[in-house]
Short mmCIF file of C-alpha atoms and ligand atoms in Angstrom, two decimals:
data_model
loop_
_atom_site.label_atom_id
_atom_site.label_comp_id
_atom_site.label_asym_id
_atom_site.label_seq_id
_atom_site.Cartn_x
_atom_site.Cartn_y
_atom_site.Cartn_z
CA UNK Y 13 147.57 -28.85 37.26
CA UNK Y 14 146.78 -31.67 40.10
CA UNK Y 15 144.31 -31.62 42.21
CA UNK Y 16 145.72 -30.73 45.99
CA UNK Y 17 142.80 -31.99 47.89
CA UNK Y 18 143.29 -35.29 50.08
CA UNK Y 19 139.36 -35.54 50.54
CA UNK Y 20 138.08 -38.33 49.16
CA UNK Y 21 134.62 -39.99 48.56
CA UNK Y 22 134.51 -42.31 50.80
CA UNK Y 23 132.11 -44.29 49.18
CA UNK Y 24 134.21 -44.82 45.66
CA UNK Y 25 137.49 -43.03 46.67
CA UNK Y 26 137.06 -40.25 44.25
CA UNK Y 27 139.08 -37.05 44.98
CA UNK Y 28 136.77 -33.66 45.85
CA UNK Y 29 137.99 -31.12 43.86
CA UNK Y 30 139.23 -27.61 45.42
CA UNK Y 31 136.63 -25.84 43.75
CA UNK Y 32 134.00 -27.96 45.35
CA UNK Y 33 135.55 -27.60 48.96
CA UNK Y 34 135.62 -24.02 48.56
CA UNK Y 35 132.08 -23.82 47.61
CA UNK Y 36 130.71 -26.07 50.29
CA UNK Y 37 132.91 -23.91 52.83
CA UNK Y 38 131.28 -20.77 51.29
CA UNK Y 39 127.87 -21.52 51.32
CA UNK Y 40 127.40 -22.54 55.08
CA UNK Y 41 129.18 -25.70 54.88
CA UNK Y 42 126.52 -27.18 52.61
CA UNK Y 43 127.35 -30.81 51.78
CA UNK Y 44 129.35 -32.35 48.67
CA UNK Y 45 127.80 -34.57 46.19
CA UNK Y 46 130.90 -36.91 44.78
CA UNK Y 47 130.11 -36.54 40.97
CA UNK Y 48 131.34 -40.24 40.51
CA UNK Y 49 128.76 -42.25 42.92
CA UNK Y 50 126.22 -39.23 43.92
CA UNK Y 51 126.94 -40.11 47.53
CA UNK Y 52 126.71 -37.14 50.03
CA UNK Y 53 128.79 -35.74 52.41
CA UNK Y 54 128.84 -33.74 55.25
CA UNK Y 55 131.59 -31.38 56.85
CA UNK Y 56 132.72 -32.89 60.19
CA UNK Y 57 132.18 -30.64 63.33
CA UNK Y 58 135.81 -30.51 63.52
CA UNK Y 59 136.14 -29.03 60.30
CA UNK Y 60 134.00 -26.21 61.24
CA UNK Y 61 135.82 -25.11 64.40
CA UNK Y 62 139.14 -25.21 62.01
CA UNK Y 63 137.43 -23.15 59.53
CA UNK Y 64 136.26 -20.64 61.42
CA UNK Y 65 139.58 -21.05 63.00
CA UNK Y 66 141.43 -20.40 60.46
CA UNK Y 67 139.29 -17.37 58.56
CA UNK Y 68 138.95 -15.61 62.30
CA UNK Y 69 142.36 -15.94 63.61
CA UNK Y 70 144.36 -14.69 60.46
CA UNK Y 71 141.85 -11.06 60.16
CA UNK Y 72 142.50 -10.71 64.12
CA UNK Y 73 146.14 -10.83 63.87
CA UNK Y 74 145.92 -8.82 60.79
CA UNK Y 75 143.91 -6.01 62.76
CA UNK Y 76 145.57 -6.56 65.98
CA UNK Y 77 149.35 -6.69 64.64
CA UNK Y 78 149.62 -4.94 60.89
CA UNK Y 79 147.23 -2.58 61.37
CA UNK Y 80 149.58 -0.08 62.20
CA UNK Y 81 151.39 -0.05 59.02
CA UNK Y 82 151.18 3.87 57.37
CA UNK Y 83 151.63 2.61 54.33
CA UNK Y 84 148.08 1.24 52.68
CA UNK Y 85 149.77 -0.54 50.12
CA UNK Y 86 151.77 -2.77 52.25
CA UNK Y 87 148.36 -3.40 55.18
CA UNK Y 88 146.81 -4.70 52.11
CA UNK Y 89 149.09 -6.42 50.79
CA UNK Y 90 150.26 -8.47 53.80
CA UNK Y 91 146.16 -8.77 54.45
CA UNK Y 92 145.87 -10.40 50.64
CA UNK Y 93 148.83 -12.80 51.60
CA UNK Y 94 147.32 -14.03 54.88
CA UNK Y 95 144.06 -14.77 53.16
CA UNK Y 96 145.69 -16.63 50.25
CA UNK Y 97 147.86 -18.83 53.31
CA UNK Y 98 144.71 -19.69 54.61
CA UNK Y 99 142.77 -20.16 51.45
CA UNK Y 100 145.45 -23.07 50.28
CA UNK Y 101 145.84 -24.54 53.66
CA UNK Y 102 141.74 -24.98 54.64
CA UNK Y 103 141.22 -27.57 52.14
CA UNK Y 104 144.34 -29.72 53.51
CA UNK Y 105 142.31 -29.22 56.77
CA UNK Y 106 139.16 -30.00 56.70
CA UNK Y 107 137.27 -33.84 56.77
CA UNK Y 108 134.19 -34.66 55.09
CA UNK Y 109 132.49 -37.51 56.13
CA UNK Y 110 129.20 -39.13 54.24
CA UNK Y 111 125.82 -38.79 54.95
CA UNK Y 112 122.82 -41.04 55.07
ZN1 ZN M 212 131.90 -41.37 45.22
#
């Protein structure tokens, strides 16, 4: 399979793998090392607001909106669907930039 991510080092123009993006956005928004060049980089401010963004918003509709459903099956479905939107549409989103 390719690699989806359009972050790339901006050092040597190597492409930041998914994995990688996910972790950094997991753990605090703790910087990438490109495995290529070593060279380090840093999650804009930007890229924060949008995360947060985009983890907050969908759980808020999802309580505010779907909630109501009766059926348990379907709340959690539509809840696993809304996190998998956002969880293949954050990495599209966010900028990296590198750090002294
Ligand atoms: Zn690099």
């Amino acid at each position: 399979m390719g690699d989806f991510s359009c972050i790339k080092c901006k050092n040597c123009n190597a492409q930041f793998s998914w994995g990688g993006i996910y972790l950094s956005l997991l753990f605090a928004y703790s910087p990438i090392e490109c495995k290529e060049c070593s060279t380090t980089h840093k999650i804009t401010f930007t890229s924060r607001f949008i995360t947060v963004f985009f983890t907050a918003l969908p759980i808020f509709i999802f309580i505010e909106f779907l909630s109501p459903f009766n059926n348990t099956a379907v709340t959690l479905f539509t809840g696993f669907i809304i996190c998998i939107i956002g969880f293949l549409v954050l990495p599209s989103l966010v900028t990296y930039r590198e750090s002294a």
